[in-house]
PDB file of C-alpha atoms in Angstrom:
ATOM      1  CA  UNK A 257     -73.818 -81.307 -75.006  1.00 82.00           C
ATOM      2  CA  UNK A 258     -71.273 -80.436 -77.325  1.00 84.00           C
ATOM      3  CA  UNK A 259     -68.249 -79.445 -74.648  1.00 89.00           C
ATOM      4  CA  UNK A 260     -69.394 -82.682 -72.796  1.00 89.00           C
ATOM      5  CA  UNK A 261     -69.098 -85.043 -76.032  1.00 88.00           C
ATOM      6  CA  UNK A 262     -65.342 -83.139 -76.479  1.00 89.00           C
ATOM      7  CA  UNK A 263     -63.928 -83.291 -73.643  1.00 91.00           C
ATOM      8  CA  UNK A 264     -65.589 -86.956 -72.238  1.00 90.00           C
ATOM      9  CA  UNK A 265     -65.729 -88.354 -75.914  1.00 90.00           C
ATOM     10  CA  UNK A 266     -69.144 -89.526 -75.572  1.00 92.00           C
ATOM     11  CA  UNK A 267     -72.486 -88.188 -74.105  1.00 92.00           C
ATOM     12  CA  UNK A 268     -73.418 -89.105 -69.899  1.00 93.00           C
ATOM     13  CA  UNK A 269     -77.033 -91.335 -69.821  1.00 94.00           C
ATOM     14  CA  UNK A 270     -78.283 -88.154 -67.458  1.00 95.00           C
ATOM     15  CA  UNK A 271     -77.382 -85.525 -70.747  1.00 93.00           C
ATOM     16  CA  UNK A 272     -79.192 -88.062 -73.125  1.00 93.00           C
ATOM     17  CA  UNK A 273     -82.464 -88.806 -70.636  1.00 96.00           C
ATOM     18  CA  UNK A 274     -82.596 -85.498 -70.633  1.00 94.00           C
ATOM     19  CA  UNK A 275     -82.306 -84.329 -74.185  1.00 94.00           C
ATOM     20  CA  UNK A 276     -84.943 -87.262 -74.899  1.00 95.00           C
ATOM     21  CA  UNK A 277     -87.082 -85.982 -72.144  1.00 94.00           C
ATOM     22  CA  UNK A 278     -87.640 -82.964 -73.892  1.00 92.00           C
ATOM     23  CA  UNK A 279     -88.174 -84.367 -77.510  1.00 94.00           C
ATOM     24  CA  UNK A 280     -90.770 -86.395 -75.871  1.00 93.00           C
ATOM     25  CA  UNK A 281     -92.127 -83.522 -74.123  1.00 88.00           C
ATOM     26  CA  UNK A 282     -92.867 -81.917 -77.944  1.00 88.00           C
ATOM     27  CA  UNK A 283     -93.749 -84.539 -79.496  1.00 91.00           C
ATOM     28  CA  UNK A 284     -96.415 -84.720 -76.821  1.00 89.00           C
ATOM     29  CA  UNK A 285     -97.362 -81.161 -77.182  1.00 84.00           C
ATOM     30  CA  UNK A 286     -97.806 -82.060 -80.603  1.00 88.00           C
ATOM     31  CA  UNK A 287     -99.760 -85.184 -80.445  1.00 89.00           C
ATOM     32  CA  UNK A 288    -101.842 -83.299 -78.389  1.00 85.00           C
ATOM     33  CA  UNK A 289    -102.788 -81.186 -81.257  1.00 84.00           C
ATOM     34  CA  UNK A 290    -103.474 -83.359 -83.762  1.00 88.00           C
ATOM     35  CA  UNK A 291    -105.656 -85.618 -81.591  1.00 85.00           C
ATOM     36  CA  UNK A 292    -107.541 -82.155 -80.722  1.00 82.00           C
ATOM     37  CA  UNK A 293    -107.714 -81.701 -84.558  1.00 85.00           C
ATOM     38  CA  UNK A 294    -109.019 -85.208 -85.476  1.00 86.00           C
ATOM     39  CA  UNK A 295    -111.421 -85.088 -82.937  1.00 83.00           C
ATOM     40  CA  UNK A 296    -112.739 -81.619 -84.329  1.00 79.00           C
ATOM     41  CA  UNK A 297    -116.032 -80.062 -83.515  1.00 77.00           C
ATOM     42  CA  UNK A 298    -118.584 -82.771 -83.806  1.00 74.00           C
ATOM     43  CA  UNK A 299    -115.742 -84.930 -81.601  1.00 74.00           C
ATOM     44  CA  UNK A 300    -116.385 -86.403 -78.649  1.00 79.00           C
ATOM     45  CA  UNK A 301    -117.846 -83.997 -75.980  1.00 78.00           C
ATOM     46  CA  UNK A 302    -115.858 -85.536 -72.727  1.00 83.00           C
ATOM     47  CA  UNK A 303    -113.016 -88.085 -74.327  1.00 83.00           C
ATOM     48  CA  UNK A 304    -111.737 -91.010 -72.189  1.00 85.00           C
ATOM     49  CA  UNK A 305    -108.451 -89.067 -71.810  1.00 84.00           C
ATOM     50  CA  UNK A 306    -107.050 -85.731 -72.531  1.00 82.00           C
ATOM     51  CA  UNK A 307    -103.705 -84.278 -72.553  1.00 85.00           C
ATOM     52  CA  UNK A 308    -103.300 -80.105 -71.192  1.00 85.00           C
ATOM     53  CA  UNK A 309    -100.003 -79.329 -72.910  1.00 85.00           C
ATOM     54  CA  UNK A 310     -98.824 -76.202 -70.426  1.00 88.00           C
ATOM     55  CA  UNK A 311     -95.724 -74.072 -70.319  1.00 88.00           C
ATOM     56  CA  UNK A 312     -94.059 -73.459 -66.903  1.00 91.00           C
ATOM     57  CA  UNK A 313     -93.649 -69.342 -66.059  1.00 90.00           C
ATOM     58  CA  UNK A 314     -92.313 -68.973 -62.926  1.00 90.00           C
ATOM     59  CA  UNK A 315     -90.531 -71.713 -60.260  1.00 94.00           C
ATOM     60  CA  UNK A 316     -92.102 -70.016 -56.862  1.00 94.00           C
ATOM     61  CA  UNK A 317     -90.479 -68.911 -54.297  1.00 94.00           C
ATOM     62  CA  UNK A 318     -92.953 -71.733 -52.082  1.00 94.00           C
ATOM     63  CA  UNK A 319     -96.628 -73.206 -52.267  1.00 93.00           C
ATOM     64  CA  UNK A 320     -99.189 -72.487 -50.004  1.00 93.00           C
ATOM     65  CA  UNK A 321     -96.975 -73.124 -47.259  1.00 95.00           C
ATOM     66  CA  UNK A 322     -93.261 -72.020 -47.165  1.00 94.00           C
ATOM     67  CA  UNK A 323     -91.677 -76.075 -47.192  1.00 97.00           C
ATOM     68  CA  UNK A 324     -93.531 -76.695 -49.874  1.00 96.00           C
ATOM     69  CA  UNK A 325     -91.888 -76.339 -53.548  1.00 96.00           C
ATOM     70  CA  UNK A 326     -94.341 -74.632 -56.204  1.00 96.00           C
ATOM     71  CA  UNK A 327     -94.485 -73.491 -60.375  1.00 96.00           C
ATOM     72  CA  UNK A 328     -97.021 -71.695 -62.082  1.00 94.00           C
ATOM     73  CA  UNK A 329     -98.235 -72.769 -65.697  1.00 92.00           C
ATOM     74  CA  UNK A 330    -100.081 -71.444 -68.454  1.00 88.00           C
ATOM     75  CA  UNK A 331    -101.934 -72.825 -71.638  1.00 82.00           C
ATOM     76  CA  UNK A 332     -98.608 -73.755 -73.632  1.00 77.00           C
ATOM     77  CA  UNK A 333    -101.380 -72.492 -76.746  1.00 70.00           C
ATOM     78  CA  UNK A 334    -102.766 -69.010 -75.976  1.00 58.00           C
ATOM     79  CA  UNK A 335    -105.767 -69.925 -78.251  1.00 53.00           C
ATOM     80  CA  UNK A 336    -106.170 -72.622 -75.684  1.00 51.00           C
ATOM     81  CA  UNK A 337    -108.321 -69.728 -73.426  1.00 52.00           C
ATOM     82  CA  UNK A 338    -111.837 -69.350 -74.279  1.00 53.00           C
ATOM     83  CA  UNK A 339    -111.847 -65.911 -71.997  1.00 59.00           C
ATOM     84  CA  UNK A 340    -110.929 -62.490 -73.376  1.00 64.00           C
ATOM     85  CA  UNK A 341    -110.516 -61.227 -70.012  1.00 67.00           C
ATOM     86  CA  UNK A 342    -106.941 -60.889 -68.684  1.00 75.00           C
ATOM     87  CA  UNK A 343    -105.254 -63.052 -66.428  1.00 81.00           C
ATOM     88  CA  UNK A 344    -102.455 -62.863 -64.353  1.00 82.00           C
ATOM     89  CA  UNK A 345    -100.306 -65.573 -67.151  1.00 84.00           C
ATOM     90  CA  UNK A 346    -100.712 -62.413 -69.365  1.00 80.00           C
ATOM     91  CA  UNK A 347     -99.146 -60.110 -66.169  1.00 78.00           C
ATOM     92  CA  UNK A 348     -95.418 -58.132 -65.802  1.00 75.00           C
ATOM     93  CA  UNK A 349     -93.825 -58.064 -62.381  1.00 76.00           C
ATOM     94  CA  UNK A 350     -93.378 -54.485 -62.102  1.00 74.00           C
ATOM     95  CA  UNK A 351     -91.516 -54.958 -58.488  1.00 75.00           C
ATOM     96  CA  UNK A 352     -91.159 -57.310 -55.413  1.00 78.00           C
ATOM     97  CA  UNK A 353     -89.683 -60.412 -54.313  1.00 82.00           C
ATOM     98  CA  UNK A 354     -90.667 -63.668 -56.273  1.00 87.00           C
ATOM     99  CA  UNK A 355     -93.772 -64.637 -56.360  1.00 89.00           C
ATOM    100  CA  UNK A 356     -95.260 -67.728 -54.158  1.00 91.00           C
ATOM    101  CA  UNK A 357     -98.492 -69.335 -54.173  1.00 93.00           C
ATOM    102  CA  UNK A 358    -100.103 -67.068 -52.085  1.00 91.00           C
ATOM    103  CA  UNK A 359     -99.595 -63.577 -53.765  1.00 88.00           C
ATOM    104  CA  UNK A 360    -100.602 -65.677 -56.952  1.00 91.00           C
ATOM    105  CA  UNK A 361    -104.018 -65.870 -55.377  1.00 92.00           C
ATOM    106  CA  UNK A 362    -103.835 -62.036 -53.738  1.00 89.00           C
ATOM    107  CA  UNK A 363    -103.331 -60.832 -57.695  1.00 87.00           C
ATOM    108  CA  UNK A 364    -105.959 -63.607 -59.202  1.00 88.00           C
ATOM    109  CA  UNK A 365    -108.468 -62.151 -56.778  1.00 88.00           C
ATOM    110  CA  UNK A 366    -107.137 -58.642 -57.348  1.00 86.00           C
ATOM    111  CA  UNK A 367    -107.143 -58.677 -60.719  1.00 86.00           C
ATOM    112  CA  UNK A 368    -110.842 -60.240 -61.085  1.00 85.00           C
ATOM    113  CA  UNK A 369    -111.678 -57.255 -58.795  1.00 86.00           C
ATOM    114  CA  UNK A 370    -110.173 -54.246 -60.463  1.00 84.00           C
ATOM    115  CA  UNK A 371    -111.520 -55.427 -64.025  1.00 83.00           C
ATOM    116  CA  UNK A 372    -115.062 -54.157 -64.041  1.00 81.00           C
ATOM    117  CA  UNK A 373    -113.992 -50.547 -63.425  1.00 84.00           C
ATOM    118  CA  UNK A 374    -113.553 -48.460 -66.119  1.00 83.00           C
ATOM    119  CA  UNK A 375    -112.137 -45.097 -64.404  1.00 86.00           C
ATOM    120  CA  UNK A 376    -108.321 -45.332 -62.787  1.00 87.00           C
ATOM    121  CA  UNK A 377    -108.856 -47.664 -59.920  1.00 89.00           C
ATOM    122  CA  UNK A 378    -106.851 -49.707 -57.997  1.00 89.00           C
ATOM    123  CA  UNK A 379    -107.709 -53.150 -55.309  1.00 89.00           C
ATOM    124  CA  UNK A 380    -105.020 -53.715 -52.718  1.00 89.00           C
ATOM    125  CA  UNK A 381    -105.358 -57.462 -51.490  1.00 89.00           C
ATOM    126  CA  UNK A 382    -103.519 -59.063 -48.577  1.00 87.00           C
ATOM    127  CA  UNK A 383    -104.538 -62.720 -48.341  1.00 87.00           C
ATOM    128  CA  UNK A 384    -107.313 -63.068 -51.172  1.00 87.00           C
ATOM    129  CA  UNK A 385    -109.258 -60.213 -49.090  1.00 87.00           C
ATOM    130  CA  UNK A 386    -109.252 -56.534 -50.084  1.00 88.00           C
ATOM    131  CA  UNK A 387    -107.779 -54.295 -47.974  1.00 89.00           C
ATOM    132  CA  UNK A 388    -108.285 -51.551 -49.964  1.00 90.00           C
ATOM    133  CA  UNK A 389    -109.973 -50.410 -53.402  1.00 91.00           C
ATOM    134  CA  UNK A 390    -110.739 -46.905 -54.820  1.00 91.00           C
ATOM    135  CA  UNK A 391    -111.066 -44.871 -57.805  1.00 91.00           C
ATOM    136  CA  UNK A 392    -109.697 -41.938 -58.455  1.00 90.00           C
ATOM    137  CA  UNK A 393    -109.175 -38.808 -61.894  1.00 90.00           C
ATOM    138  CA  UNK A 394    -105.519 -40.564 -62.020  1.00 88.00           C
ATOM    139  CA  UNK A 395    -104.154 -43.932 -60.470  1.00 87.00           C
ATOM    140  CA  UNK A 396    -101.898 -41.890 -57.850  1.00 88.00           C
ATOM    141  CA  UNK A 397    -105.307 -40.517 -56.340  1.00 92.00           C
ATOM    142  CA  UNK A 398    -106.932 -44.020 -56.233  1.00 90.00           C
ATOM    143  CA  UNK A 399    -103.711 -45.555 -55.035  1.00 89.00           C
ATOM    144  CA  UNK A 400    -103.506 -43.051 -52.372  1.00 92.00           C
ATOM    145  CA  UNK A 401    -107.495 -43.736 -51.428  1.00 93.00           C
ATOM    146  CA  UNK A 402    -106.917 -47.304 -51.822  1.00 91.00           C
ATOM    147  CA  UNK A 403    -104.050 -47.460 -49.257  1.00 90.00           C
ATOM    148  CA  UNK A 404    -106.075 -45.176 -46.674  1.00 93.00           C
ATOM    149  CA  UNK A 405    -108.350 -47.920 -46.678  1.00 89.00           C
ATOM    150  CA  UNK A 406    -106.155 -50.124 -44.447  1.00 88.00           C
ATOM    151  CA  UNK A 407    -102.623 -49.001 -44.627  1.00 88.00           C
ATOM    152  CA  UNK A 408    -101.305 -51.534 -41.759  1.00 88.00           C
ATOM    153  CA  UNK A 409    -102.890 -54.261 -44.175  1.00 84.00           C
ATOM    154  CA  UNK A 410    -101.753 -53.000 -47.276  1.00 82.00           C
ATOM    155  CA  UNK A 411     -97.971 -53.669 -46.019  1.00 81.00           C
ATOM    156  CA  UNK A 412     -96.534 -56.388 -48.363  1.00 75.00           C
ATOM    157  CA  UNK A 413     -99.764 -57.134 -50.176  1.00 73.00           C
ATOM    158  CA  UNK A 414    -100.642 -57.324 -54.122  1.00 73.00           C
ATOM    159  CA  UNK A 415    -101.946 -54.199 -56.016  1.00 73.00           C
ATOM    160  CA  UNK A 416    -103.313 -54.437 -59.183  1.00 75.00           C
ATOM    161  CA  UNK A 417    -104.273 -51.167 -61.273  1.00 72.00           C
ATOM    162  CA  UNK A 418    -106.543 -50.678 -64.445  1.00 68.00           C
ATOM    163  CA  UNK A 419    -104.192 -48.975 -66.212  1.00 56.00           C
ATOM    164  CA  UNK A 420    -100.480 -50.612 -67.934  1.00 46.00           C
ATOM    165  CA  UNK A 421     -98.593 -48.972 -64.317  1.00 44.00           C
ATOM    166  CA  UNK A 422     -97.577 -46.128 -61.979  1.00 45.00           C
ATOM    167  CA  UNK A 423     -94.679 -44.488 -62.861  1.00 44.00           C
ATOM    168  CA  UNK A 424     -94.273 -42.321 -59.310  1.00 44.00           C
ATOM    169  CA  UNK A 425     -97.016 -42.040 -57.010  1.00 43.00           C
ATOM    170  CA  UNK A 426     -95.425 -39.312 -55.356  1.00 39.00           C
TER     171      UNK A 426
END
């Protein structure tokens, strides 16, 4: 904004729509909060209206279908999420392309999978169906079982471990 106002001398209409789109944007956020205050506990069960502030992670690389253009959001207020469970918001890309809508689903349904085991385990999921799952004494063994399971399937699908990752699996 700054290099535009010096070397134009003033500021375009698209810089300042856009510089009050996001002032709006938080004040919204933060009328949302303050209504959800006001209201409090003993508020209204199901209001009229209701404003979801969210925060945008990722652009996708496509929807569900490649022509179709896609983000992925999360609470913009962790506290927002009743569930102490993990979710793939709270996930690291360890490797691959970018994400689309589709592998969002493989690793939502991968992820729900793998989180009732408590020994290494991982689920290998190819188009929301597992193609492989297995525990193992380390994550390399129940990779290895996992990917036995269907290794033709388990070509460019989502894996999900219960441990932080897998350094070499070789």
């Amino acid at each position: 904004m700054l290099q535009e106002w010096r070397e134009q001398g003033e500021i375009s209409l698209e810089t300042r729509r856009h510089l009050a789109a996001i002032a709006f944007q938080h004040t919204a956020c933060y009328d949302t909060a303050v209504a959800e205050y006001l209201r409090g506990p003993t508020g209204e069960r199901f209001p009229e209206e209701m404003t979801i502030p969210l925060e945008r992670l990722h652009v996708l690389r496509y929807g569900e279908n490649p022509h179709q253009h896609a983000a992925f959001y999360r609470w913009a207020d962790s506290t927002s999420c009743s569930s102490n469970l993990p979710t793939i918001a709270g996930c690291e890309i360890l490797q691959g392309k970018d994400l689309s809508y589709n592998n969002l689903l493989d690793l939502d349904a991968a992820l729900n999978a793998v989180q009732s085991f408590t020994a290494p385990a991982i689920v290998i999921v190819k188009h929301t169906n597992p193609c492989g799952l297995a525990c193992g004494d380390t994550l390399v063994e129940a990779y290895k079982k996992a990917h036995a399971g269907d290794p033709v399937s388990a070509f460019g699908a989502s894996s999900v471990a219960t441990a932080l990752s897998i350094k070499r699996l070789r």
